Amino acid sequence: MATGRVSKGKGKILDLPQATPTIGTATAGNGFHTVSFTPTAVTIGGPVFSYKVTSNPGNITATGSTSPITVSGTTNGTAYTFTVTGVNPSGETTPSATSNSANFATKASGGNNIYLSGGYYYHVFTSSGTFTPSQNLTSVDYLIVAGGGGGGYGGGGGAGGLKSTITASGGGAGPQSTINVTSGVGYTITIGSGGTGGNNTSGSYPTTNGNTSSISGTGLTTIAVSGGGYGGNYGQNGQAGGSGGGAGGKASSPTAKSGGSGTANEGYAGGAGSTTHPGSSHHGGGGGGAGAVGLNAYDTNPNANGGAGVQLTTWANATSTGANSGYYAGGGGGAANTNIGQNQGAGGAGGGGTAGVQLDAGRVGGDPGTANTGGGGGGGNMNTNGGGNGGSGIIIFRYAA
């Protein structure tokens, strides 16, 4: 342990720091390591101004004022240990005890991000690509979500279909079976984009469904989920999809408009449009979510919320994905055309877009579904302020480290 005092010019004497920190846990990441520690209260010597973490091998260092500290530039496949010291202008404490050994050594390549959490590697695909194991892997878990449907002029877009091997799948289904993958085989990963929200700029409402997400490759039965159904436009039914789109508000016809149906084991149906037509009101139904139906629209309560998605906290916590505390595939809210400020159906938990709203300054279009959640687009309030686009899908693989 360093002791004594050091002169720092002009006769000023500073105490060397003598409070060696207590090492915590080293955790490997993709090209970095995170090291935790506990500061030790200063009882003698000078105060600690900062902390320095040093790797072995490589002597890679990083500094910070609090725990944990991230050390960047480590090499995947190399096992590292770490020590930590306290630092002030006079010098450093003696090093702490050595940390555990941590190694980021994946068994496959591919994905926009790779995480190591709780003894598992997670490969996250937010765009299409290839997943290639470097060895045979058994009991591989997956989450797959398709693109959400676009919001219509009224009806909220349905969420993308969802299947998961952990916790639950969409439409009330249980977990799917895990898969086995083969060393050297490149599995094609397709991430479905969100559907287009509708507006009336071209004299029509070019709303579209979300697009399919899929996993395919040699020896594997293709796994696919359907894009969310688009929300119905003025006087139209919602479209079927992974989760169904909400119906648009009815026109002058006395026939109520229906929400689109969901796909079995993927998502729920969208809500119906309003059943009466007082004045100029056009109340659209909420888009279906992977975990719940979209709400029906009523003239007495036009705020038709999108259906909730499925909460999958294991996936979300390990990969920093999802929305609303770990939900995926929420439906878009349904919009109405009446009562300023009172026609905004909320998007379902899991990235569903909020519906458009009528304001004093004009009418605001529906919000888009959140990217990489499969959320449906919010329904549009009026014409060029149309429905929001659906959110893109996501695919995640998990296997034991």
Short mmCIF file of N, CA and C in Angstrom, two decimals, residues 167-273:
data_model
loop_
_atom_site.label_atom_id
_atom_site.label_comp_id
_atom_site.label_asym_id
_atom_site.label_seq_id
_atom_site.Cartn_x
_atom_site.Cartn_y
_atom_site.Cartn_z
N THR A 167 -41.53 -18.21 -22.29
CA THR A 167 -42.69 -17.56 -21.68
C THR A 167 -43.98 -17.78 -22.47
N ALA A 168 -44.08 -17.21 -23.67
CA ALA A 168 -45.35 -17.28 -24.41
C ALA A 168 -45.15 -16.84 -25.84
N SER A 169 -46.13 -17.21 -26.69
CA SER A 169 -46.21 -16.70 -28.05
C SER A 169 -47.48 -15.87 -28.17
N GLY A 170 -47.69 -15.27 -29.35
CA GLY A 170 -48.85 -14.42 -29.55
C GLY A 170 -50.15 -15.20 -29.65
N GLY A 171 -51.27 -14.48 -29.52
CA GLY A 171 -52.58 -15.08 -29.66
C GLY A 171 -52.94 -16.04 -28.54
N GLY A 172 -52.26 -15.93 -27.40
CA GLY A 172 -52.55 -16.81 -26.26
C GLY A 172 -51.84 -18.15 -26.31
N ALA A 173 -50.96 -18.34 -27.26
CA ALA A 173 -50.25 -19.62 -27.38
C ALA A 173 -49.10 -19.69 -26.38
N GLY A 174 -48.70 -20.92 -26.06
CA GLY A 174 -47.58 -21.13 -25.17
C GLY A 174 -46.26 -21.05 -25.91
N PRO A 175 -45.15 -21.33 -25.21
CA PRO A 175 -43.83 -21.28 -25.85
C PRO A 175 -43.72 -22.30 -26.99
N GLN A 176 -42.95 -21.95 -27.99
CA GLN A 176 -42.65 -22.84 -29.10
C GLN A 176 -41.50 -23.79 -28.72
N SER A 177 -41.27 -24.79 -29.53
CA SER A 177 -40.17 -25.72 -29.29
C SER A 177 -38.84 -25.09 -29.71
N THR A 178 -37.79 -25.40 -28.97
CA THR A 178 -36.46 -24.92 -29.35
C THR A 178 -36.00 -25.61 -30.63
N ILE A 179 -34.91 -25.11 -31.22
CA ILE A 179 -34.41 -25.67 -32.48
C ILE A 179 -32.96 -26.11 -32.30
N ASN A 180 -32.51 -26.99 -33.18
CA ASN A 180 -31.11 -27.39 -33.28
C ASN A 180 -30.54 -26.84 -34.57
N VAL A 181 -29.33 -26.31 -34.52
CA VAL A 181 -28.71 -25.75 -35.72
C VAL A 181 -27.34 -26.40 -35.94
N THR A 182 -26.89 -26.40 -37.18
CA THR A 182 -25.72 -27.17 -37.60
C THR A 182 -24.53 -26.27 -37.88
N SER A 183 -23.37 -26.70 -37.43
CA SER A 183 -22.13 -25.96 -37.63
C SER A 183 -21.90 -25.66 -39.11
N GLY A 184 -21.55 -24.43 -39.43
CA GLY A 184 -21.21 -24.03 -40.79
C GLY A 184 -22.37 -23.70 -41.70
N VAL A 185 -23.60 -23.99 -41.27
CA VAL A 185 -24.77 -23.66 -42.08
C VAL A 185 -25.15 -22.20 -41.86
N GLY A 186 -25.32 -21.46 -42.93
CA GLY A 186 -25.76 -20.08 -42.84
C GLY A 186 -27.27 -20.01 -42.89
N TYR A 187 -27.90 -19.67 -41.80
CA TYR A 187 -29.36 -19.57 -41.73
C TYR A 187 -29.80 -18.17 -42.11
N THR A 188 -30.73 -18.10 -43.04
CA THR A 188 -31.18 -16.82 -43.57
C THR A 188 -32.19 -16.18 -42.62
N ILE A 189 -31.90 -14.96 -42.22
CA ILE A 189 -32.75 -14.22 -41.29
C ILE A 189 -33.39 -13.06 -42.06
N THR A 190 -34.71 -13.05 -42.09
CA THR A 190 -35.45 -12.00 -42.78
C THR A 190 -36.27 -11.22 -41.75
N ILE A 191 -36.01 -9.93 -41.67
CA ILE A 191 -36.75 -9.06 -40.75
C ILE A 191 -37.81 -8.30 -41.53
N GLY A 192 -39.07 -8.52 -41.15
CA GLY A 192 -40.16 -7.85 -41.85
C GLY A 192 -40.23 -6.37 -41.54
N SER A 193 -40.41 -5.58 -42.57
CA SER A 193 -40.58 -4.14 -42.38
C SER A 193 -42.03 -3.83 -42.01
N GLY A 194 -42.24 -2.65 -41.44
CA GLY A 194 -43.60 -2.24 -41.11
C GLY A 194 -44.39 -1.82 -42.32
N GLY A 195 -45.72 -1.93 -42.21
CA GLY A 195 -46.59 -1.50 -43.30
C GLY A 195 -46.71 0.02 -43.37
N THR A 196 -47.24 0.51 -44.48
CA THR A 196 -47.38 1.94 -44.74
C THR A 196 -48.70 2.45 -44.18
N GLY A 197 -48.64 3.58 -43.46
CA GLY A 197 -49.86 4.21 -42.97
C GLY A 197 -50.63 4.87 -44.09
N GLY A 198 -51.95 4.93 -43.94
CA GLY A 198 -52.81 5.45 -45.00
C GLY A 198 -53.06 6.94 -44.89
N ASN A 199 -53.20 7.58 -46.04
CA ASN A 199 -53.66 8.97 -46.09
C ASN A 199 -54.39 9.16 -47.42
N ASN A 200 -54.86 10.35 -47.66
CA ASN A 200 -55.70 10.58 -48.83
C ASN A 200 -55.02 11.49 -49.85
N THR A 201 -53.69 11.47 -49.92
CA THR A 201 -53.01 12.40 -50.81
C THR A 201 -53.22 12.07 -52.28
N SER A 202 -53.52 10.80 -52.58
CA SER A 202 -53.69 10.42 -53.99
C SER A 202 -55.14 10.06 -54.30
N GLY A 203 -56.07 10.47 -53.43
CA GLY A 203 -57.46 10.14 -53.66
C GLY A 203 -57.80 8.73 -53.20
N SER A 204 -56.87 8.07 -52.55
CA SER A 204 -57.13 6.73 -52.02
C SER A 204 -56.40 6.61 -50.68
N TYR A 205 -56.42 5.43 -50.11
CA TYR A 205 -55.78 5.21 -48.82
C TYR A 205 -54.85 4.02 -48.97
N PRO A 206 -53.62 4.24 -49.40
CA PRO A 206 -52.71 3.13 -49.73
C PRO A 206 -52.08 2.49 -48.49
N THR A 207 -52.93 2.08 -47.55
CA THR A 207 -52.43 1.45 -46.34
C THR A 207 -52.02 0.01 -46.65
N THR A 208 -50.96 -0.50 -45.98
CA THR A 208 -50.49 -1.85 -46.27
C THR A 208 -50.22 -2.63 -44.99
N ASN A 209 -50.28 -3.96 -45.12
CA ASN A 209 -49.89 -4.85 -44.02
C ASN A 209 -48.40 -4.75 -43.76
N GLY A 210 -47.99 -5.16 -42.55
CA GLY A 210 -46.58 -5.36 -42.29
C GLY A 210 -46.07 -6.57 -43.04
N ASN A 211 -44.76 -6.77 -43.02
CA ASN A 211 -44.15 -7.85 -43.78
C ASN A 211 -43.65 -8.98 -42.88
N THR A 212 -43.59 -10.17 -43.46
CA THR A 212 -43.24 -11.39 -42.74
C THR A 212 -41.79 -11.38 -42.28
N SER A 213 -41.55 -11.89 -41.07
CA SER A 213 -40.20 -12.21 -40.60
C SER A 213 -40.05 -13.73 -40.63
N SER A 214 -38.82 -14.21 -40.93
CA SER A 214 -38.64 -15.66 -41.06
C SER A 214 -37.21 -16.07 -40.75
N ILE A 215 -37.07 -17.36 -40.41
CA ILE A 215 -35.78 -18.04 -40.20
C ILE A 215 -35.80 -19.28 -41.08
N SER A 216 -34.80 -19.44 -41.95
CA SER A 216 -34.78 -20.59 -42.84
C SER A 216 -33.35 -21.04 -43.07
N GLY A 217 -33.19 -22.31 -43.44
CA GLY A 217 -31.87 -22.85 -43.72
C GLY A 217 -31.92 -24.35 -43.86
N THR A 218 -30.84 -24.92 -44.33
CA THR A 218 -30.74 -26.36 -44.57
C THR A 218 -31.03 -27.15 -43.30
N GLY A 219 -31.95 -28.09 -43.41
CA GLY A 219 -32.27 -28.96 -42.29
C GLY A 219 -33.22 -28.38 -41.26
N LEU A 220 -33.69 -27.15 -41.48
CA LEU A 220 -34.58 -26.49 -40.54
C LEU A 220 -35.92 -26.20 -41.20
N THR A 221 -37.00 -26.62 -40.56
CA THR A 221 -38.32 -26.23 -41.04
C THR A 221 -38.48 -24.73 -40.85
N THR A 222 -38.79 -24.04 -41.93
CA THR A 222 -38.86 -22.58 -41.88
C THR A 222 -39.81 -22.11 -40.79
N ILE A 223 -39.34 -21.13 -40.03
CA ILE A 223 -40.15 -20.50 -38.99
C ILE A 223 -40.52 -19.12 -39.50
N ALA A 224 -41.80 -18.80 -39.53
CA ALA A 224 -42.24 -17.52 -40.07
C ALA A 224 -43.44 -17.01 -39.28
N VAL A 225 -43.54 -15.70 -39.20
CA VAL A 225 -44.70 -15.05 -38.61
C VAL A 225 -45.19 -13.98 -39.57
N SER A 226 -46.50 -13.74 -39.55
CA SER A 226 -47.14 -12.85 -40.52
C SER A 226 -47.10 -11.40 -40.09
N GLY A 227 -46.99 -10.51 -41.07
CA GLY A 227 -47.06 -9.08 -40.80
C GLY A 227 -48.41 -8.68 -40.27
N GLY A 228 -48.44 -7.63 -39.46
CA GLY A 228 -49.70 -7.16 -38.90
C GLY A 228 -50.64 -6.63 -39.97
N GLY A 229 -51.94 -6.79 -39.73
CA GLY A 229 -52.94 -6.28 -40.67
C GLY A 229 -53.06 -4.78 -40.59
N TYR A 230 -53.32 -4.15 -41.72
CA TYR A 230 -53.44 -2.69 -41.70
C TYR A 230 -54.78 -2.26 -41.11
N GLY A 231 -54.77 -1.04 -40.56
CA GLY A 231 -55.99 -0.48 -40.01
C GLY A 231 -56.94 -0.05 -41.11
N GLY A 232 -58.23 -0.26 -40.86
CA GLY A 232 -59.23 0.13 -41.85
C GLY A 232 -59.31 1.63 -42.03
N ASN A 233 -59.52 2.05 -43.27
CA ASN A 233 -59.72 3.46 -43.56
C ASN A 233 -61.19 3.80 -43.39
N TYR A 234 -61.53 5.03 -43.69
CA TYR A 234 -62.90 5.52 -43.51
C TYR A 234 -63.91 4.56 -44.14
N GLY A 235 -64.73 3.93 -43.29
CA GLY A 235 -65.77 3.04 -43.80
C GLY A 235 -65.28 1.69 -44.24
N GLN A 236 -64.10 1.24 -43.81
CA GLN A 236 -63.55 -0.05 -44.24
C GLN A 236 -63.30 -0.96 -43.05
N ASN A 237 -63.35 -2.28 -43.32
CA ASN A 237 -62.95 -3.25 -42.31
C ASN A 237 -61.44 -3.22 -42.12
N GLY A 238 -60.99 -3.64 -40.94
CA GLY A 238 -59.56 -3.84 -40.73
C GLY A 238 -59.10 -5.09 -41.47
N GLN A 239 -57.81 -5.17 -41.74
CA GLN A 239 -57.25 -6.28 -42.51
C GLN A 239 -56.70 -7.35 -41.57
N ALA A 240 -56.86 -8.62 -41.99
CA ALA A 240 -56.29 -9.73 -41.24
C ALA A 240 -54.77 -9.70 -41.32
N GLY A 241 -54.12 -10.26 -40.30
CA GLY A 241 -52.65 -10.32 -40.28
C GLY A 241 -52.17 -11.10 -39.09
N GLY A 242 -50.87 -10.94 -38.76
CA GLY A 242 -50.36 -11.58 -37.57
C GLY A 242 -51.22 -11.23 -36.38
N SER A 243 -51.45 -9.93 -36.19
CA SER A 243 -52.54 -9.40 -35.37
C SER A 243 -53.37 -8.54 -36.30
N GLY A 244 -54.69 -8.54 -36.13
CA GLY A 244 -55.57 -7.86 -37.06
C GLY A 244 -55.58 -6.36 -36.89
N GLY A 245 -55.79 -5.64 -38.00
CA GLY A 245 -55.95 -4.20 -37.94
C GLY A 245 -57.31 -3.82 -37.42
N GLY A 246 -57.41 -2.65 -36.77
CA GLY A 246 -58.70 -2.15 -36.33
C GLY A 246 -59.51 -1.63 -37.51
N ALA A 247 -60.83 -1.70 -37.39
CA ALA A 247 -61.70 -1.21 -38.45
C ALA A 247 -61.70 0.31 -38.48
N GLY A 248 -61.92 0.86 -39.67
CA GLY A 248 -62.09 2.30 -39.79
C GLY A 248 -63.48 2.70 -39.33
N GLY A 249 -63.64 4.00 -38.99
CA GLY A 249 -64.96 4.50 -38.66
C GLY A 249 -65.89 4.35 -39.84
N LYS A 250 -67.16 4.04 -39.58
CA LYS A 250 -68.10 3.81 -40.68
C LYS A 250 -68.45 5.12 -41.36
N ALA A 251 -68.84 5.00 -42.60
CA ALA A 251 -69.31 6.15 -43.35
C ALA A 251 -70.82 6.26 -43.14
N SER A 252 -71.55 6.58 -44.19
CA SER A 252 -72.99 6.75 -44.05
C SER A 252 -73.72 5.43 -44.01
N SER A 253 -73.04 4.33 -44.29
CA SER A 253 -73.68 3.01 -44.27
C SER A 253 -74.05 2.63 -42.85
N PRO A 254 -75.20 2.00 -42.62
CA PRO A 254 -75.57 1.57 -41.27
C PRO A 254 -74.84 0.30 -40.83
N THR A 255 -74.05 -0.30 -41.70
CA THR A 255 -73.37 -1.56 -41.37
C THR A 255 -72.08 -1.28 -40.62
N ALA A 256 -71.95 -1.88 -39.45
CA ALA A 256 -70.74 -1.70 -38.66
C ALA A 256 -69.55 -2.36 -39.36
N LYS A 257 -68.38 -1.81 -39.17
CA LYS A 257 -67.16 -2.36 -39.77
C LYS A 257 -66.39 -3.18 -38.74
N SER A 258 -65.82 -4.28 -39.23
CA SER A 258 -65.19 -5.25 -38.33
C SER A 258 -63.67 -5.11 -38.34
N GLY A 259 -63.06 -5.42 -37.20
CA GLY A 259 -61.62 -5.50 -37.14
C GLY A 259 -61.12 -6.74 -37.84
N GLY A 260 -59.88 -6.70 -38.33
CA GLY A 260 -59.29 -7.85 -38.99
C GLY A 260 -58.94 -8.95 -37.98
N SER A 261 -58.95 -10.18 -38.44
CA SER A 261 -58.64 -11.30 -37.56
C SER A 261 -57.12 -11.46 -37.41
N GLY A 262 -56.71 -12.03 -36.27
CA GLY A 262 -55.32 -12.37 -36.05
C GLY A 262 -55.04 -13.78 -36.53
N THR A 263 -53.77 -14.14 -36.58
CA THR A 263 -53.34 -15.48 -36.99
C THR A 263 -53.12 -16.33 -35.75
N ALA A 264 -53.59 -17.58 -35.81
CA ALA A 264 -53.45 -18.49 -34.68
C ALA A 264 -51.99 -18.59 -34.23
N ASN A 265 -51.77 -18.54 -32.93
CA ASN A 265 -50.44 -18.66 -32.31
C ASN A 265 -49.53 -17.48 -32.63
N GLU A 266 -50.10 -16.38 -33.11
CA GLU A 266 -49.29 -15.20 -33.44
C GLU A 266 -49.84 -13.91 -32.85
N GLY A 267 -51.17 -13.70 -32.89
CA GLY A 267 -51.73 -12.44 -32.43
C GLY A 267 -53.24 -12.45 -32.40
N TYR A 268 -53.80 -11.35 -31.91
CA TYR A 268 -55.24 -11.22 -31.71
C TYR A 268 -55.87 -10.29 -32.75
N ALA A 269 -57.21 -10.28 -32.76
CA ALA A 269 -57.97 -9.49 -33.72
C ALA A 269 -57.98 -8.01 -33.36
N GLY A 270 -58.25 -7.19 -34.39
CA GLY A 270 -58.45 -5.77 -34.18
C GLY A 270 -59.86 -5.46 -33.75
N GLY A 271 -60.07 -4.24 -33.23
CA GLY A 271 -61.38 -3.82 -32.76
C GLY A 271 -62.26 -3.31 -33.89
N ALA A 272 -63.58 -3.35 -33.62
CA ALA A 272 -64.56 -2.88 -34.59
C ALA A 272 -64.66 -1.37 -34.59
N GLY A 273 -65.12 -0.81 -35.74
CA GLY A 273 -65.39 0.61 -35.81
C GLY A 273 -66.70 0.95 -35.14
#
